[in-house]
Coordinates of C-alpha atoms in Angstrom, one line a residue:
M1 CA 0.0 0.0 0.0
L2 CA 1.2 3.5 -0.9
P3 CA 0.5 6.7 1.1
L4 CA -1.7 7.8 -1.8
D5 CA -4.1 4.9 -1.1
N6 CA -5.2 6.8 2.0
L7 CA -6.2 9.9 0.1
P8 CA -9.8 10.7 -0.8
P9 CA -10.9 11.4 -4.4
P10 CA -10.8 15.0 -5.6
P11 CA -13.4 17.4 -4.0
A12 CA -16.8 17.0 -5.5
G13 CA -18.6 19.7 -7.5
A14 CA -18.1 21.9 -10.5
P15 CA -14.4 23.1 -10.9
L16 CA -13.7 26.8 -10.6
A17 CA -14.2 28.4 -14.0
L18 CA -13.0 32.0 -13.4
L19 CA -10.7 31.7 -16.4
K20 CA -13.1 29.8 -18.6
G21 CA -12.6 30.7 -22.2
I22 CA -8.9 31.6 -21.7
T23 CA -6.4 29.5 -23.5
V24 CA -2.8 29.2 -22.3
L25 CA 0.1 27.8 -24.4
D26 CA 2.6 26.4 -22.0
L27 CA 6.0 26.1 -23.7
T28 CA 7.9 25.6 -20.4
T29 CA 9.7 22.8 -18.7
S30 CA 10.9 21.9 -15.2
I31 CA 9.0 23.5 -12.3
A32 CA 8.5 27.3 -12.4
G33 CA 6.8 27.7 -15.7
P34 CA 4.7 24.5 -15.4
Y35 CA 3.6 25.6 -11.9
A36 CA 2.5 29.0 -13.2
A37 CA 0.5 27.3 -16.0
M38 CA -1.1 24.8 -13.6
Q39 CA -2.3 27.6 -11.4
L40 CA -4.1 29.2 -14.4
G41 CA -5.5 25.8 -15.3
D42 CA -6.8 25.4 -11.7
M43 CA -8.7 28.6 -12.1
G44 CA -10.4 27.3 -15.3
A45 CA -8.1 28.2 -18.2
E46 CA -7.5 25.7 -20.9
V47 CA -3.8 24.9 -20.8
I48 CA -2.0 23.3 -23.8
K49 CA 1.4 22.0 -22.8
I50 CA 3.9 21.9 -25.7
E51 CA 6.6 19.2 -25.3
R52 CA 9.5 17.9 -27.3
P53 CA 8.6 14.8 -29.2
G54 CA 10.1 11.7 -27.6
K55 CA 11.4 13.5 -24.5
G56 CA 8.9 16.0 -23.3
D57 CA 9.3 18.3 -20.3
D58 CA 12.7 17.9 -18.6
C59 CA 10.9 17.2 -15.4
R60 CA 9.5 13.9 -16.9
A61 CA 13.1 12.5 -16.4
W62 CA 13.4 13.6 -12.8
G63 CA 13.4 10.5 -10.8
P64 CA 13.3 8.3 -8.9
P65 CA 10.8 8.3 -7.4
W66 CA 8.5 7.1 -10.2
L67 CA 4.8 6.1 -10.2
D68 CA 3.8 3.7 -13.0
G69 CA 6.9 4.8 -14.8
E70 CA 6.1 8.5 -14.6
S71 CA 8.0 11.2 -12.6
L72 CA 6.2 12.3 -9.5
W73 CA 7.9 15.6 -9.7
F74 CA 6.2 16.1 -13.1
M75 CA 2.9 15.0 -11.6
S76 CA 3.2 17.7 -8.9
C77 CA 2.8 20.7 -11.3
N78 CA 1.0 19.5 -14.5
R79 CA -2.6 18.7 -13.8
N80 CA -5.4 20.4 -15.8
K81 CA -3.3 20.4 -19.0
Q82 CA -3.3 18.8 -22.4
S83 CA 0.0 17.5 -23.7
V84 CA 0.9 18.1 -27.4
T85 CA 4.3 17.1 -28.7
L86 CA 5.7 19.6 -31.3
D87 CA 9.2 20.3 -32.7
Y88 CA 9.0 24.0 -33.6
T89 CA 12.7 24.3 -34.4
N90 CA 11.8 24.1 -38.1
D91 CA 9.4 25.9 -40.5
A92 CA 6.8 23.1 -40.5
G93 CA 6.6 22.9 -36.7
R94 CA 6.7 26.7 -36.4
A95 CA 3.6 26.9 -38.6
V96 CA 1.7 24.6 -36.2
L97 CA 3.0 26.7 -33.3
H98 CA 1.7 29.9 -34.9
D99 CA -1.7 28.3 -35.5
L100 CA -1.8 27.5 -31.8
V101 CA -0.7 31.0 -30.9
K102 CA -3.6 32.4 -32.9
K103 CA -6.0 30.4 -30.8
S104 CA -4.3 31.3 -27.5
D105 CA -4.6 34.2 -25.1
V106 CA -1.4 33.6 -23.1
V107 CA 2.0 32.1 -24.0
I108 CA 4.5 31.1 -21.3
V109 CA 8.1 30.5 -22.1
N110 CA 11.1 29.8 -19.8
L111 CA 14.0 30.3 -22.1
T112 CA 16.6 33.1 -22.0
G113 CA 15.9 36.0 -24.3
R114 CA 18.6 34.9 -26.7
V115 CA 17.1 31.4 -27.1
Q116 CA 13.6 32.8 -27.4
K117 CA 14.7 34.9 -30.4
K118 CA 16.6 32.0 -31.9
L119 CA 13.5 29.7 -31.8
G120 CA 11.1 32.5 -32.7
V121 CA 9.1 32.4 -29.5
D122 CA 10.0 35.9 -28.2
Y123 CA 7.4 38.6 -27.7
A124 CA 8.2 40.4 -31.0
A125 CA 7.8 37.2 -33.0
L126 CA 4.6 35.9 -31.4
S127 CA 2.9 39.3 -31.1
A128 CA 3.3 39.5 -34.9
V129 CA 1.2 36.3 -35.0
R130 CA -1.4 37.6 -32.6
A131 CA -1.2 41.3 -31.6
D132 CA -3.0 41.0 -28.3
I133 CA -1.0 37.9 -27.0
I134 CA 0.1 38.0 -23.4
H135 CA 3.7 36.8 -23.6
V136 CA 5.1 35.6 -20.2
S137 CA 8.9 35.2 -20.1
L138 CA 10.0 33.3 -17.0
S139 CA 13.8 33.0 -16.9
G140 CA 16.6 33.0 -14.3
F141 CA 17.8 36.5 -14.7
G142 CA 15.2 38.2 -16.8
L143 CA 15.4 39.7 -20.3
T144 CA 17.7 42.6 -19.5
G145 CA 21.0 43.1 -17.8
A146 CA 24.5 41.6 -18.1
R147 CA 23.3 38.2 -16.8
R148 CA 20.3 37.8 -19.0
D149 CA 21.7 34.8 -20.9
F150 CA 23.0 32.9 -17.9
P151 CA 21.4 29.5 -17.3
C152 CA 19.6 29.1 -14.0
Y153 CA 17.8 26.6 -11.7
D154 CA 16.1 27.1 -8.3
L155 CA 19.3 26.3 -6.5
I156 CA 21.2 29.0 -8.3
A157 CA 18.4 31.6 -7.6
E158 CA 18.3 30.7 -3.9
G159 CA 22.1 31.4 -3.7
Y160 CA 21.9 34.7 -5.6
S161 CA 18.9 35.9 -3.4
G162 CA 20.6 35.5 -0.1
V163 CA 18.1 33.0 1.3
M164 CA 20.7 30.2 1.4
D165 CA 23.1 32.4 3.4
L166 CA 20.4 32.8 6.1
T167 CA 19.1 29.2 6.1
G168 CA 20.6 26.7 8.6
E169 CA 22.4 26.8 11.9
A170 CA 25.1 29.4 12.6
D171 CA 27.9 26.8 12.4
S172 CA 26.5 25.0 9.4
P173 CA 27.1 25.5 5.7
P174 CA 24.5 27.5 3.7
Q175 CA 21.4 25.5 3.1
K176 CA 18.9 25.3 0.3
V177 CA 15.2 25.7 1.3
G178 CA 13.6 22.3 1.5
T179 CA 11.3 22.9 -1.5
P180 CA 12.1 24.6 -4.9
A181 CA 11.1 27.9 -3.4
A182 CA 12.5 30.2 -6.2
D183 CA 10.7 28.1 -8.8
L184 CA 7.4 28.2 -7.0
I185 CA 7.5 31.9 -6.1
A186 CA 8.5 32.9 -9.6
G187 CA 5.7 30.7 -10.9
M188 CA 3.2 32.4 -8.6
D189 CA 4.5 35.8 -9.8
A190 CA 4.0 34.7 -13.4
A191 CA 0.4 33.6 -12.8
Y192 CA -0.3 36.8 -10.8
A193 CA 1.1 39.0 -13.6
T194 CA -0.8 37.1 -16.2
L195 CA -4.1 37.7 -14.5
A196 CA -3.3 41.4 -14.2
A197 CA -2.5 41.5 -17.9
L198 CA -5.7 39.6 -18.9
F199 CA -7.7 42.1 -16.9
D200 CA -6.0 45.1 -18.5
R201 CA -6.4 43.6 -22.0
Q202 CA -10.1 43.1 -21.4
R203 CA -10.4 46.7 -20.1
T204 CA -8.8 48.1 -23.3
G205 CA -11.2 46.1 -25.4
G206 CA -12.3 46.3 -29.0
E207 CA -9.9 46.9 -31.9
H208 CA -7.5 48.6 -29.4
K209 CA -7.1 45.5 -27.3
K210 CA -3.5 45.2 -26.6
G211 CA -1.1 42.4 -25.6
H212 CA 1.5 42.5 -22.9
K213 CA 5.2 41.5 -22.5
I214 CA 5.8 40.1 -19.1
D215 CA 9.3 39.6 -17.8
I216 CA 9.7 37.4 -14.7
S217 CA 13.2 36.8 -13.2
M218 CA 13.6 34.0 -10.7
I219 CA 16.4 35.9 -9.1
D220 CA 14.2 39.0 -8.7
S221 CA 11.2 37.0 -7.4
M222 CA 13.4 35.2 -4.8
T223 CA 15.2 38.4 -3.8
R224 CA 11.8 40.1 -3.2
F225 CA 10.9 37.2 -1.0
M226 CA 13.8 38.3 1.1
S227 CA 12.5 41.8 1.6
P228 CA 11.8 41.5 5.4
R229 CA 15.5 40.8 5.9
I230 CA 17.0 43.1 3.3
V231 CA 15.0 46.3 4.1
P232 CA 15.9 46.3 7.8
Y233 CA 19.6 46.0 6.8
L234 CA 19.3 48.8 4.2
G235 CA 17.8 51.0 6.9
G236 CA 20.7 50.6 9.3
G237 CA 20.0 47.3 11.0
P238 CA 22.6 44.6 11.5
L239 CA 23.7 42.4 8.7
P240 CA 21.5 39.3 9.0
K241 CA 23.3 36.0 9.5
R242 CA 22.5 32.3 9.8
T243 CA 21.1 31.6 13.3
G244 CA 18.8 28.6 12.8
A245 CA 16.0 31.2 12.6
R246 CA 16.6 32.5 16.1
D247 CA 17.1 36.1 15.2
S248 CA 13.6 37.2 14.4
V249 CA 12.5 40.7 15.0
I250 CA 10.0 39.0 17.3
S251 CA 11.7 38.2 20.6
V252 CA 10.4 34.7 20.9
Y253 CA 9.8 33.1 17.5
Q254 CA 11.6 29.8 17.0
V255 CA 11.6 26.0 17.6
F256 CA 11.8 24.6 21.1
D257 CA 12.3 21.1 22.5
T258 CA 9.7 19.5 24.7
A259 CA 9.9 16.3 26.7
D260 CA 9.5 14.3 23.5
R261 CA 9.2 16.2 20.2
P262 CA 9.9 19.9 19.1
I263 CA 7.3 22.6 18.7
T264 CA 7.2 26.1 17.2
L265 CA 6.3 29.0 19.3
G266 CA 5.6 32.6 18.3
L267 CA 5.1 35.2 21.0
G268 CA 4.4 38.1 18.7
N269 CA 3.0 40.7 21.1
D270 CA 2.8 41.6 24.8
G271 CA -0.6 39.9 25.2
I272 CA 0.6 36.6 23.7
F273 CA 3.7 36.7 25.9
K274 CA 1.5 37.1 29.0
R275 CA -0.8 34.3 27.9
F276 CA 2.1 31.9 27.3
W277 CA 3.2 32.3 30.9
Q278 CA -0.3 31.8 32.1
A279 CA -0.4 28.5 30.0
A280 CA 3.0 27.6 31.7
G281 CA 1.5 28.2 35.1
Q282 CA 3.9 31.0 35.9
P283 CA 2.0 34.3 35.1
A284 CA 4.3 36.3 37.3
V285 CA 7.1 35.9 34.8
A286 CA 5.3 38.2 32.4
D287 CA 5.2 41.0 35.0
D288 CA 9.0 41.3 35.0
P289 CA 9.6 45.0 33.9
R290 CA 12.6 43.8 31.8
Y291 CA 10.0 41.8 29.6
A292 CA 7.5 44.7 29.3
T293 CA 7.9 45.2 25.5
N294 CA 9.1 43.3 22.5
A295 CA 12.1 45.6 22.1
A296 CA 13.0 45.0 25.8
R297 CA 12.6 41.2 25.4
V298 CA 14.9 41.2 22.3
A299 CA 17.6 42.7 24.5
V300 CA 17.4 39.8 26.9
R301 CA 16.3 37.2 24.3
E302 CA 18.8 34.5 25.4
E303 CA 17.6 34.7 29.0
I304 CA 13.9 34.4 28.0
V305 CA 14.6 31.6 25.6
A306 CA 16.4 29.6 28.3
R307 CA 13.5 30.1 30.7
I308 CA 11.0 29.0 28.1
Q309 CA 13.1 26.0 27.1
A310 CA 13.4 24.8 30.7
V311 CA 9.6 25.0 31.1
L312 CA 8.8 23.2 27.8
K313 CA 11.1 20.3 28.6
T314 CA 8.9 19.3 31.5
Q315 CA 6.0 18.1 29.4
T316 CA 5.3 16.5 26.0
R317 CA 4.6 18.2 22.7
E318 CA 0.9 17.3 22.8
Y319 CA 0.6 18.7 26.4
W320 CA 2.0 22.1 25.3
L321 CA 0.1 22.3 22.1
K322 CA -3.2 21.7 24.0
K323 CA -2.2 24.4 26.6
C324 CA -1.3 26.8 23.8
V325 CA -4.7 26.3 22.1
E326 CA -6.5 26.8 25.5
H327 CA -4.7 30.1 26.0
N328 CA -4.7 31.3 22.4
V329 CA -0.9 31.2 21.9
P330 CA 0.4 30.6 18.4
A331 CA 2.2 27.2 18.5
G332 CA 2.5 24.1 16.3
P333 CA 4.3 20.9 15.7
V334 CA 7.3 20.4 13.4
N335 CA 5.7 17.9 11.1
S336 CA 7.3 15.4 8.7
A337 CA 6.0 15.1 5.2
E338 CA 4.2 11.9 6.3
E339 CA 2.5 13.8 9.1
V340 CA 1.5 16.6 6.8
A341 CA 0.0 14.2 4.3
R342 CA -2.1 12.6 7.1
D343 CA -3.2 15.9 8.7
P344 CA -7.0 15.4 9.1
E345 CA -7.8 19.1 8.8
L346 CA -5.8 19.5 5.6
M347 CA -7.6 16.4 4.3
A348 CA -11.0 17.8 5.3
R349 CA -10.2 21.1 3.4
G350 CA -9.6 19.1 0.2
L351 CA -5.9 19.9 0.0
F352 CA -4.8 16.3 -0.7
Y353 CA -6.5 13.9 -3.0
T354 CA -5.9 11.1 -5.5
A355 CA -6.7 11.7 -9.2
T356 CA -7.3 8.8 -11.5
H357 CA -6.2 8.5 -15.1
G358 CA -7.4 5.2 -16.6
A359 CA -5.9 2.6 -14.3
R360 CA -3.4 5.1 -12.8
K361 CA -3.8 6.7 -9.4
I362 CA -2.0 10.0 -9.0
P363 CA -1.5 11.9 -5.7
Q364 CA -2.1 15.7 -5.9
V365 CA -1.8 18.7 -3.6
G366 CA -4.7 21.1 -4.4
L367 CA -4.5 24.8 -5.0
G368 CA -5.6 25.6 -1.5
I369 CA -7.7 28.6 -2.6
A370 CA -11.5 28.8 -2.2
V371 CA -13.7 31.1 -4.3
N372 CA -17.3 31.5 -3.3
D373 CA -16.8 28.6 -0.8
S374 CA -15.6 26.3 -3.5
N375 CA -12.1 24.9 -3.7
V376 CA -12.8 22.5 -6.5
T377 CA -10.0 22.9 -9.2
Y378 CA -9.4 19.4 -10.5
R379 CA -10.4 18.7 -14.1
S380 CA -7.8 16.3 -15.5
A381 CA -4.8 14.4 -14.4
P382 CA -1.2 15.2 -15.4
P383 CA -1.1 14.1 -19.0
L384 CA 1.0 11.4 -20.7
L385 CA 3.5 12.7 -23.2
G386 CA 1.6 13.7 -26.4
E387 CA -1.6 12.4 -25.1
H388 CA -3.7 15.1 -26.7
N389 CA -2.0 15.5 -30.1
D390 CA -5.0 14.5 -32.1
A391 CA -7.6 16.1 -29.9
V392 CA -5.9 19.5 -30.0
L393 CA -4.8 19.5 -33.6
S394 CA -8.1 18.3 -35.0
G395 CA -10.5 19.9 -32.4
L396 CA -8.8 23.2 -31.9
L397 CA -7.0 23.8 -35.1
G398 CA -9.2 21.8 -37.5
Y399 CA -6.4 19.8 -39.0
D400 CA -7.7 16.7 -40.9
A401 CA -6.4 13.2 -40.4
A402 CA -4.1 13.4 -43.5
R403 CA -2.3 16.5 -42.2
I404 CA -1.9 15.0 -38.7
A405 CA -0.5 11.8 -40.2
Q406 CA 2.0 13.9 -42.3
L407 CA 3.2 15.8 -39.2
K408 CA 3.7 12.4 -37.4
S409 CA 5.6 11.0 -40.4
Q410 CA 7.9 14.1 -40.4
K411 CA 8.4 13.7 -36.7
I412 CA 7.1 17.2 -36.2
I413 CA 4.7 15.9 -33.5

């Protein structure tokens, strides 16, 4: 039995259709671009994923782990899409691509500007095909600047942004975030910017409807993610350093040990600080004038942390979590991925489910956004490579069987 066997089916009901009628052409690979396109698909857009014949998205090769021979990393960010294989490095394939662009509202690419131009998928080339196209370029360093043609992955972006330098213990090497954070944040930025561009295009309307050129840089997105650490430094604060996340502007905001398992504890204001000590059975501690304000507590942080740690070690995690709930104190467990996937509240909110695709069962993490009390976003499972070639080329583009057969014989699709 696999962990996915404990998951429910997708939430019941009609999927969200806020972007119904919008067609997205996803020319991206790996994580950031596919994640952006999946978010648009979750909101109801029709997403056509263009992949290389025979190979597909780079992410299809990322394994183990595999499920039924397919990459689980790929499955994590490609639901609600149709897969079409297309080699557009030649004139015949580029003609098919242009037919698809004419039927699309949005094109997402994750190539450097130089490669976009070489392949004819840059904004200038595709806006000549459809003037009101929304062209989303998602690259490591953006379309401008001295680094614009540098290759990039999430790891590289995390290093450039400074987040790795601040992640980990003080005496440990720099650490990557435990998920592809730069990919996901840049992907969210791309989806967000696309929605704003769609809104503006609709607002302009009529024959003056205009397209948009969107430039997303993973480095920029991840660096913006660091704003709460960079802005205080720029304003005269100390240079932030690795501390195991024990240097928050909040005096008590970290992981603590208990008698068995660790917990997180965030005492973000004076009231919460007092309530914690009530929960601990020592309300008088909060009356110490040296602890009167957050700034005062920061000055004696080590002393306070030591006192809290001594108290928390006397009881188990579950004891303290219950006490914190009773006294309205922000606290929580440090869950493993296994515990997260079994969380009954997340399950009840429809965040985890198992999709089916023929005989295949595919685990999914939902969008986690509800609109008008509905969080139903699932429409189709992550596709097999080229699964929708015939459906898209005949149904959307009107190609007849002879032309599709010719494209196959030429290895264009």
